[in-house]
């Protein structure tokens, strides 16, 4: 049995945008995931230097983008 | 890892949000008051002013919406979003490139927002069609000269048409082709917009010039202005679940029409409709053609599924059924989409997500789907070396 009503603008999926707030949340989550991967790689017996460098670069980019997104609020 | 680093992800279905000066910067002085412009209005909730578009004295609320983040699903709600609330990649092409880099996406075709996905607003909502045509041209100049010129080998210019006048459409396609346009947005069905159907001769010149300029007609879900609904009381969830049926309707509509018989080089891209439904529908269409073509106004000697494989492209973000059925769909008919900046995109990890989606697909097939088919569809290639 359905309960309640649709919210106004229930077609939001066609118009819902990435806001600064949502983007910052996603960037933080991605950075945490990337940091965990990076830590695991760095503590491996024989770390893959290229893979470490690539992940570090991505982590830096995620953090920089998050800072920019939050600074614009 | 089937999605190799050398493969460039090209999204055939992203969106841009027009900044407030797209039309005020370009329209003649006499049209500035009636042309599209952003107006700040007091917020009903007492917060910051809301920003709305006005066109020809009509108010068009919400330049976008914000599904309020961080809330529990049962507290879910939406509110109008201001430009300052959006990430700049929504409306700033330089910021968009940064976001694409972070997302692992190389190229993108962007559909309009305020004019609607195929520019239908200027057909449906205009009283002064001289103004409307100026608005269409202003949008196309913005897309080609301002947005895509920021990175011509990464942004695929999609134009809108003055749909109310086929002769003007031809003029505008020719004008934009000369400026570097690569695709034409077009309604998935023209009839709900109050326009003649593709079974009439009305669109002949338009389809001919699209062929001649080698630009596909890009038919986004919802561009007909008639989303699938079942009952006034039904939740919008029904419509969301049925999005792909608009692309199914467009496919049947096209394949039984004279369009591809008269225009053997015309290409059509169906956007946001997924592809998993294709094998079933082609089987059904071919079966109908086999049994019923003799007494109907249907071309008798060309199997509809052959037309599909020659002319139509579908796209998807994640479509497990579609990938399983890829040989029945046709690897050459599948393209990839991202849907940035809508919140149902996977940004900023679209590439990582795509790696999972394509994990079990052979490299050469992945390459076709994520890059090569889109390049062929839009005649869109990298800058020549040297």
Coordinates of C-alpha atoms in Angstrom, one line a residue:
Chain A
X1 CA 0.0 0.0 0.0
X2 CA 1.5 3.4 -1.0
X3 CA 1.9 5.9 1.8
X4 CA 2.1 9.7 1.5
X5 CA 2.5 11.6 -1.8
X6 CA 5.2 12.3 -4.3
X7 CA 7.4 15.2 -3.4
X8 CA 7.0 18.3 -5.5
X9 CA 9.2 18.1 -8.6
X10 CA 9.4 14.3 -8.3
X11 CA 11.0 14.4 -11.8
X12 CA 14.1 15.7 -10.1
X13 CA 16.3 13.0 -11.5
X14 CA 16.2 14.8 -14.9
X15 CA 17.2 18.1 -13.3
X16 CA 19.1 17.3 -10.2
X17 CA 22.6 18.8 -10.3
X18 CA 25.9 18.2 -8.6
X19 CA 26.0 20.9 -6.0
X20 CA 29.1 22.0 -4.1
X21 CA 27.8 20.2 -1.0
X22 CA 27.2 16.9 -2.8
X23 CA 30.4 17.2 -4.8
X24 CA 32.4 17.7 -1.6
X25 CA 30.9 14.6 -0.1
X26 CA 31.7 12.5 -3.1
X27 CA 35.3 13.9 -3.3
X28 CA 35.9 13.2 0.4
X29 CA 34.6 9.6 0.0
X30 CA 36.8 9.1 -3.1
X31 CA 39.8 10.5 -1.4
X32 CA 39.3 8.2 1.6
X33 CA 39.1 5.2 -0.7
X34 CA 42.1 6.3 -2.7
X35 CA 44.1 6.9 0.5
X36 CA 43.3 3.4 1.7
X37 CA 44.5 2.0 -1.6
X38 CA 47.6 4.0 -1.5
X39 CA 48.4 2.9 2.1
X40 CA 47.9 -0.7 1.1
X41 CA 50.2 -0.3 -1.9
X42 CA 52.9 1.5 0.1
X43 CA 53.0 -1.1 2.8
X44 CA 53.2 -4.0 0.4
X45 CA 56.3 -6.1 0.3
X46 CA 57.4 -4.7 -3.1
X47 CA 55.5 -1.4 -3.8
X48 CA 54.8 -0.7 -7.4
X49 CA 56.4 2.8 -7.7
X50 CA 54.3 3.8 -10.8
X51 CA 51.1 2.7 -9.2
X52 CA 52.0 4.6 -6.0
X53 CA 52.8 7.7 -7.9
X54 CA 49.5 7.5 -9.9
X55 CA 47.4 7.1 -6.8
X56 CA 49.3 9.9 -5.0
X57 CA 48.6 12.1 -8.0
X58 CA 44.9 11.2 -7.9
X59 CA 44.7 11.8 -4.2
X60 CA 46.2 15.3 -4.6
X61 CA 43.8 16.1 -7.4
X62 CA 40.8 15.0 -5.3
X63 CA 41.9 17.1 -2.3
X64 CA 42.6 20.1 -4.5
X65 CA 39.3 19.9 -6.2
X66 CA 37.5 19.5 -2.9
X67 CA 39.2 22.6 -1.5
X68 CA 38.1 24.6 -4.6
X69 CA 34.6 23.3 -4.4
X70 CA 34.3 24.2 -0.7
X71 CA 36.0 27.5 -1.1
X72 CA 33.3 28.6 -3.5
X73 CA 30.5 28.3 -1.0
Chain B
X1 CA 41.7 -4.8 -17.0
X2 CA 39.6 -4.5 -20.2
X3 CA 39.3 -0.7 -20.0
X4 CA 42.9 0.1 -20.9
X5 CA 44.5 3.4 -20.0
X6 CA 44.9 4.2 -23.7
X7 CA 41.2 4.0 -24.2
X8 CA 39.6 7.5 -24.1
X9 CA 36.1 7.6 -22.5
X10 CA 33.8 9.7 -24.6
X11 CA 30.4 10.4 -23.1
X12 CA 27.6 10.9 -25.7
X13 CA 25.2 12.2 -23.1
X14 CA 26.3 15.0 -20.7
X15 CA 24.6 18.3 -20.0
X16 CA 25.5 21.9 -19.7
X17 CA 23.8 24.6 -17.7
X18 CA 23.6 27.8 -19.7
X19 CA 25.1 30.7 -17.7
X20 CA 23.0 33.8 -17.1
X21 CA 24.4 35.8 -20.0
X22 CA 24.2 33.3 -22.8
X23 CA 21.4 35.2 -24.5
X24 CA 21.8 38.7 -23.1
X25 CA 25.4 38.7 -24.4
X26 CA 24.3 37.7 -27.9
X27 CA 20.7 38.9 -28.7
X28 CA 20.2 42.3 -30.4
X29 CA 19.2 45.1 -28.1
X30 CA 15.6 45.0 -29.2
X31 CA 15.2 41.5 -27.8
X32 CA 17.0 41.8 -24.5
X33 CA 13.9 42.4 -22.4
X34 CA 12.0 39.4 -23.9
X35 CA 14.9 37.1 -24.5
X36 CA 15.9 34.5 -21.9
X37 CA 17.3 36.2 -18.8
X38 CA 17.8 35.2 -15.2
X39 CA 15.9 37.0 -12.5
X40 CA 16.5 36.8 -8.8
X41 CA 13.2 36.5 -6.8
X42 CA 12.6 36.3 -3.1
X43 CA 12.7 32.8 -1.8
X44 CA 9.3 31.5 -0.5
X45 CA 11.3 29.9 2.4
X46 CA 12.9 33.2 3.3
X47 CA 16.4 32.1 2.3
X48 CA 18.6 33.5 -0.4
X49 CA 16.8 34.7 -3.5
X50 CA 15.9 32.0 -6.0
X51 CA 17.0 32.3 -9.6
X52 CA 14.6 31.7 -12.4
X53 CA 14.6 32.1 -16.2
X54 CA 12.2 34.5 -17.9
X55 CA 11.4 34.3 -21.6
X56 CA 8.8 36.3 -23.5
X57 CA 7.3 37.4 -20.2
X58 CA 6.9 33.8 -19.0
X59 CA 8.6 32.5 -15.8
X60 CA 10.4 29.2 -16.0
X61 CA 11.2 28.1 -12.4
X62 CA 14.3 26.2 -11.3
X63 CA 17.5 26.4 -13.4
X64 CA 18.2 23.1 -11.6
X65 CA 17.3 21.2 -8.5
X66 CA 19.2 20.0 -5.5
X67 CA 18.2 16.7 -4.0
X68 CA 19.1 17.7 -0.5
X69 CA 22.2 15.8 0.3
X70 CA 22.9 13.9 3.5
X71 CA 19.2 13.4 4.4
X72 CA 17.8 10.1 5.2
X73 CA 15.7 8.7 2.3
X74 CA 12.5 9.2 4.2
X75 CA 13.3 12.9 4.7
X76 CA 14.2 13.4 1.0
X77 CA 13.3 16.6 -0.7
X78 CA 14.4 19.0 -3.4
X79 CA 15.0 22.7 -3.5
X80 CA 15.8 25.1 -6.4
X81 CA 19.5 25.5 -6.9
X82 CA 21.4 28.8 -7.5
X83 CA 24.4 29.1 -9.7
X84 CA 26.5 29.6 -6.6
X85 CA 25.3 26.2 -5.3
X86 CA 26.4 24.3 -8.4
X87 CA 29.9 23.1 -9.0
X88 CA 31.3 25.4 -11.6
X89 CA 31.7 22.5 -14.1
X90 CA 28.0 22.8 -14.7
X91 CA 28.3 26.1 -16.5
X92 CA 32.0 26.9 -16.9
X93 CA 33.8 24.8 -19.7
X94 CA 37.3 25.2 -18.1
X95 CA 36.0 23.9 -14.8
X96 CA 34.2 21.1 -16.7
X97 CA 37.5 20.0 -18.2
X98 CA 39.1 19.7 -14.7
X99 CA 36.1 17.7 -13.6
X100 CA 36.3 15.4 -16.6
X101 CA 40.0 14.9 -16.0
X102 CA 39.3 13.9 -12.4
X103 CA 36.6 11.6 -13.7
X104 CA 38.8 9.9 -16.3
X105 CA 36.6 11.1 -19.1
X106 CA 38.2 12.5 -22.2
X107 CA 35.4 13.8 -24.4
X108 CA 31.7 14.7 -24.1
X109 CA 28.6 15.8 -26.1
X110 CA 26.5 18.1 -24.0
X111 CA 22.7 18.6 -24.3
X112 CA 21.1 21.9 -23.5
X113 CA 19.1 22.6 -20.3
X114 CA 17.0 25.7 -20.4
X115 CA 16.0 25.2 -24.1
X116 CA 15.2 21.6 -23.2
X117 CA 17.0 18.6 -24.6
X118 CA 16.2 19.3 -28.2
X119 CA 15.5 23.0 -28.0
X120 CA 11.8 22.4 -27.9
X121 CA 11.2 25.3 -25.6
X122 CA 11.7 27.9 -28.3
X123 CA 9.1 26.0 -30.5
X124 CA 6.5 25.5 -27.7
X125 CA 6.8 28.6 -25.7
X126 CA 7.4 31.4 -28.3
X127 CA 5.0 33.9 -29.7
X128 CA 7.6 36.0 -31.7
X129 CA 9.4 33.5 -33.9
X130 CA 11.9 36.0 -35.1
X131 CA 13.0 36.3 -31.5
X132 CA 12.9 32.5 -31.1
X133 CA 15.2 32.1 -34.1
X134 CA 17.6 34.6 -32.7
X135 CA 17.6 32.6 -29.5
X136 CA 18.3 29.4 -31.3
X137 CA 21.2 31.0 -33.1
X138 CA 22.5 32.6 -29.9
X139 CA 22.5 29.2 -28.2
X140 CA 24.3 27.5 -31.1
X141 CA 26.9 30.3 -31.2
X142 CA 27.4 29.9 -27.4
X143 CA 27.9 26.1 -27.7
X144 CA 30.3 26.3 -30.6
X145 CA 32.2 29.6 -30.0
X146 CA 32.3 29.7 -26.2
X147 CA 31.8 26.2 -24.8
X148 CA 33.4 23.9 -27.3
X149 CA 36.1 26.2 -28.5
X150 CA 37.6 25.8 -25.0
X151 CA 38.7 22.3 -26.0
X152 CA 37.7 21.5 -29.6
X153 CA 39.1 18.0 -29.5
X154 CA 37.2 17.2 -26.2
X155 CA 33.8 18.8 -26.5
X156 CA 31.4 17.6 -29.3
X157 CA 29.2 20.6 -30.4
X158 CA 25.5 19.7 -30.4
X159 CA 23.2 22.3 -31.9
X160 CA 19.4 23.0 -31.5
X161 CA 17.0 23.7 -34.3
X162 CA 14.2 26.2 -35.1
X163 CA 11.9 23.1 -35.3
X164 CA 8.8 25.2 -36.3
X165 CA 10.3 25.9 -39.7
X166 CA 12.2 23.2 -41.7
X167 CA 13.7 25.8 -44.1
X168 CA 15.1 27.7 -41.2
X169 CA 16.4 24.4 -39.8
X170 CA 18.3 23.8 -43.1
X171 CA 19.8 27.3 -42.9
X172 CA 20.9 26.8 -39.3
X173 CA 22.4 23.4 -39.9
X174 CA 24.4 24.7 -42.8
X175 CA 25.5 27.8 -40.8
X176 CA 26.6 25.6 -37.8
X177 CA 28.2 22.9 -39.8
X178 CA 30.5 25.6 -41.3
X179 CA 31.4 26.6 -37.7
X180 CA 32.2 23.1 -36.7
X181 CA 29.0 21.6 -35.2
X182 CA 29.1 17.8 -35.0
X183 CA 25.6 16.7 -34.0
X184 CA 21.9 17.9 -34.0
X185 CA 19.6 17.5 -31.1
X186 CA 16.2 16.4 -32.4
X187 CA 13.0 15.3 -30.6
X188 CA 12.5 11.5 -30.0
X189 CA 9.0 12.2 -31.4
X190 CA 7.9 15.4 -33.0
X191 CA 4.2 14.9 -32.7
X192 CA 3.7 15.7 -28.9
X193 CA 5.4 19.0 -29.6
X194 CA 2.6 19.9 -32.0
X195 CA 4.8 19.3 -35.1
X196 CA 4.3 17.0 -38.1
X197 CA 5.5 13.4 -37.8
X198 CA 8.5 11.8 -39.5
X199 CA 6.0 9.9 -41.7
X200 CA 5.2 13.2 -43.6
X201 CA 7.4 15.0 -46.0
X202 CA 7.8 17.9 -43.5
X203 CA 11.3 16.9 -42.3
X204 CA 12.8 15.8 -45.7
X205 CA 15.0 18.8 -46.1
X206 CA 16.2 18.6 -42.5
X207 CA 17.1 14.9 -42.8
X208 CA 18.8 15.5 -46.1
X209 CA 21.0 18.3 -44.8
X210 CA 21.9 16.2 -41.7
X211 CA 23.0 13.5 -44.1
X212 CA 24.9 15.9 -46.2
X213 CA 26.8 17.4 -43.3
X214 CA 27.3 14.0 -41.7
X215 CA 25.7 15.0 -38.4
X216 CA 23.7 12.5 -36.4
X217 CA 20.3 13.4 -35.0
X218 CA 20.6 13.1 -31.2
X219 CA 17.3 12.1 -29.6
X220 CA 17.5 12.4 -25.8
X221 CA 14.9 10.7 -23.6
X222 CA 12.2 13.2 -22.8
X223 CA 12.9 15.5 -25.8
X224 CA 9.4 14.9 -27.1
X225 CA 8.0 16.4 -23.9
X226 CA 6.0 13.3 -23.2
X227 CA 7.6 11.1 -20.5
X228 CA 6.0 7.7 -20.1
X229 CA 3.2 7.9 -17.5
X230 CA 0.6 5.3 -16.5
X231 CA -1.9 7.2 -14.3
X232 CA -2.1 10.6 -12.6
X233 CA -1.8 8.9 -9.3
X234 CA 1.2 6.8 -10.2
X235 CA 4.4 7.8 -8.5
X236 CA 7.2 9.2 -10.7
X237 CA 9.1 6.0 -10.0
X238 CA 7.0 4.4 -12.7
X239 CA 8.2 7.0 -15.2
X240 CA 11.8 6.6 -14.1
X241 CA 11.6 2.9 -14.5
X242 CA 10.1 3.3 -18.0
X243 CA 12.6 5.9 -19.4
X244 CA 13.9 3.3 -21.9
X245 CA 10.4 2.8 -23.4
X246 CA 10.6 6.3 -25.0
X247 CA 13.7 5.1 -26.8
X248 CA 11.9 1.9 -27.7
X249 CA 9.0 3.9 -29.2
X250 CA 11.4 6.1 -31.1
X251 CA 13.1 3.0 -32.5
X252 CA 9.9 1.4 -33.8
X253 CA 8.7 4.8 -35.0
X254 CA 11.9 5.3 -37.1
X255 CA 12.2 1.7 -38.4
X256 CA 8.7 1.5 -39.9
X257 CA 8.9 5.0 -41.3
X258 CA 10.3 6.0 -44.7
X259 CA 13.1 8.0 -43.1
X260 CA 16.1 5.6 -43.4
X261 CA 14.9 4.4 -46.9
X262 CA 14.9 8.0 -48.1
X263 CA 18.1 8.9 -46.2
X264 CA 20.5 6.0 -46.4
X265 CA 23.3 8.0 -44.7
X266 CA 21.3 9.4 -41.8
X267 CA 22.5 8.5 -38.3
X268 CA 20.4 8.6 -35.1
X269 CA 21.8 8.5 -31.5
X270 CA 19.3 7.6 -28.8
X271 CA 20.3 9.1 -25.5
X272 CA 19.7 8.0 -21.9
X273 CA 17.5 5.1 -22.9
X274 CA 19.9 2.2 -22.2
X275 CA 20.3 -0.7 -24.7
X276 CA 19.2 -3.9 -22.9
X277 CA 15.8 -3.7 -24.6
X278 CA 17.2 -3.7 -28.2
X279 CA 17.3 -7.5 -28.9
X280 CA 13.7 -8.1 -27.8
X281 CA 12.4 -5.1 -29.7
X282 CA 14.2 -5.9 -32.9
X283 CA 12.9 -9.5 -32.7
X284 CA 9.4 -8.1 -32.2
X285 CA 9.7 -5.5 -35.0
X286 CA 11.1 -8.0 -37.5
X287 CA 8.4 -10.5 -36.6
X288 CA 5.7 -7.8 -37.1
X289 CA 7.4 -6.9 -40.4
X290 CA 7.4 -10.5 -41.6
X291 CA 3.7 -11.1 -40.9
X292 CA 2.1 -7.7 -41.4
X293 CA 4.0 -5.7 -44.0
X294 CA 2.0 -6.9 -47.0
X295 CA -1.1 -4.9 -46.2
X296 CA 0.4 -1.8 -44.5
X297 CA 2.3 1.2 -45.8
X298 CA 5.7 -0.4 -44.8
X299 CA 8.7 -0.9 -47.0
X300 CA 8.6 -4.5 -48.0
X301 CA 12.1 -5.5 -49.0
X302 CA 14.4 -4.3 -46.1
X303 CA 14.3 -5.9 -42.7
X304 CA 13.9 -3.3 -40.0
X305 CA 16.7 -4.8 -37.8
X306 CA 19.1 -4.2 -40.7
X307 CA 18.1 -0.6 -40.7
X308 CA 18.7 -0.4 -36.9
X309 CA 22.2 -1.8 -37.3
X310 CA 23.1 0.6 -40.1
X311 CA 21.6 3.8 -38.6
X312 CA 20.9 3.8 -34.9
X313 CA 23.2 4.0 -31.8
X314 CA 22.2 3.5 -28.2
X315 CA 24.0 4.5 -25.0
X316 CA 24.2 3.4 -21.4
X317 CA 26.0 4.1 -18.1
X318 CA 25.4 0.7 -16.6
X319 CA 23.3 -1.9 -18.4
X320 CA 24.1 -5.5 -17.4
X321 CA 21.4 -6.9 -19.6
X322 CA 22.7 -4.8 -22.5
X323 CA 26.3 -5.9 -22.2
X324 CA 25.3 -9.6 -22.0
X325 CA 23.3 -9.1 -25.2
X326 CA 25.9 -7.0 -26.9
X327 CA 26.3 -9.3 -30.0
X328 CA 22.5 -9.2 -30.6
X329 CA 22.4 -5.4 -30.1
X330 CA 25.5 -5.0 -32.3
X331 CA 28.8 -3.9 -30.7
X332 CA 29.0 -1.1 -33.4
X333 CA 25.7 0.3 -32.2
X334 CA 26.6 0.8 -28.5
X335 CA 28.1 3.9 -27.0
X336 CA 28.9 5.0 -23.4
X337 CA 27.5 7.9 -21.4
X338 CA 28.3 9.7 -18.2
X339 CA 25.3 12.1 -17.6
X340 CA 27.4 14.7 -15.8
X341 CA 26.4 17.0 -14.1
X342 CA 23.2 15.2 -13.1
X343 CA 23.6 13.7 -9.7
X344 CA 22.9 10.2 -11.0
X345 CA 26.3 10.3 -12.7
X346 CA 29.1 8.5 -11.0
X347 CA 31.4 11.5 -11.0
X348 CA 34.2 11.7 -9.8
X349 CA 34.8 8.0 -10.4
X350 CA 33.1 7.3 -13.7
X351 CA 36.2 5.7 -15.1
X352 CA 36.7 3.5 -12.1
X353 CA 33.0 2.5 -12.3
X354 CA 33.4 1.8 -16.0
X355 CA 36.3 -0.5 -15.3
X356 CA 33.9 -2.6 -13.2
X357 CA 31.1 -2.5 -15.7
X358 CA 33.4 -3.6 -18.5
X359 CA 35.5 -6.1 -16.4
X360 CA 34.4 -9.2 -18.4
X361 CA 34.3 -7.6 -21.9
X362 CA 37.1 -8.2 -24.3
X363 CA 39.4 -5.2 -24.8
X364 CA 38.6 -4.5 -28.5
X365 CA 34.9 -4.5 -27.7
X366 CA 35.3 -2.1 -24.8
X367 CA 37.4 0.2 -27.0
X368 CA 34.6 0.3 -29.6
X369 CA 31.9 1.0 -27.0
X370 CA 33.7 3.7 -25.0
X371 CA 35.5 5.5 -27.8
X372 CA 35.6 4.3 -31.4
X373 CA 31.9 4.1 -32.0
X374 CA 31.3 7.7 -30.7
X375 CA 34.2 9.0 -32.9
X376 CA 32.6 7.4 -35.9
X377 CA 29.1 8.6 -35.0
X378 CA 30.1 12.3 -34.6
X379 CA 33.0 12.3 -37.0
X380 CA 35.0 13.5 -34.0
X381 CA 38.7 12.8 -34.1
X382 CA 41.8 13.9 -32.2
X383 CA 44.0 16.8 -33.3
X384 CA 46.3 15.6 -36.1
X385 CA 49.8 15.0 -34.9
X386 CA 52.5 17.2 -36.4

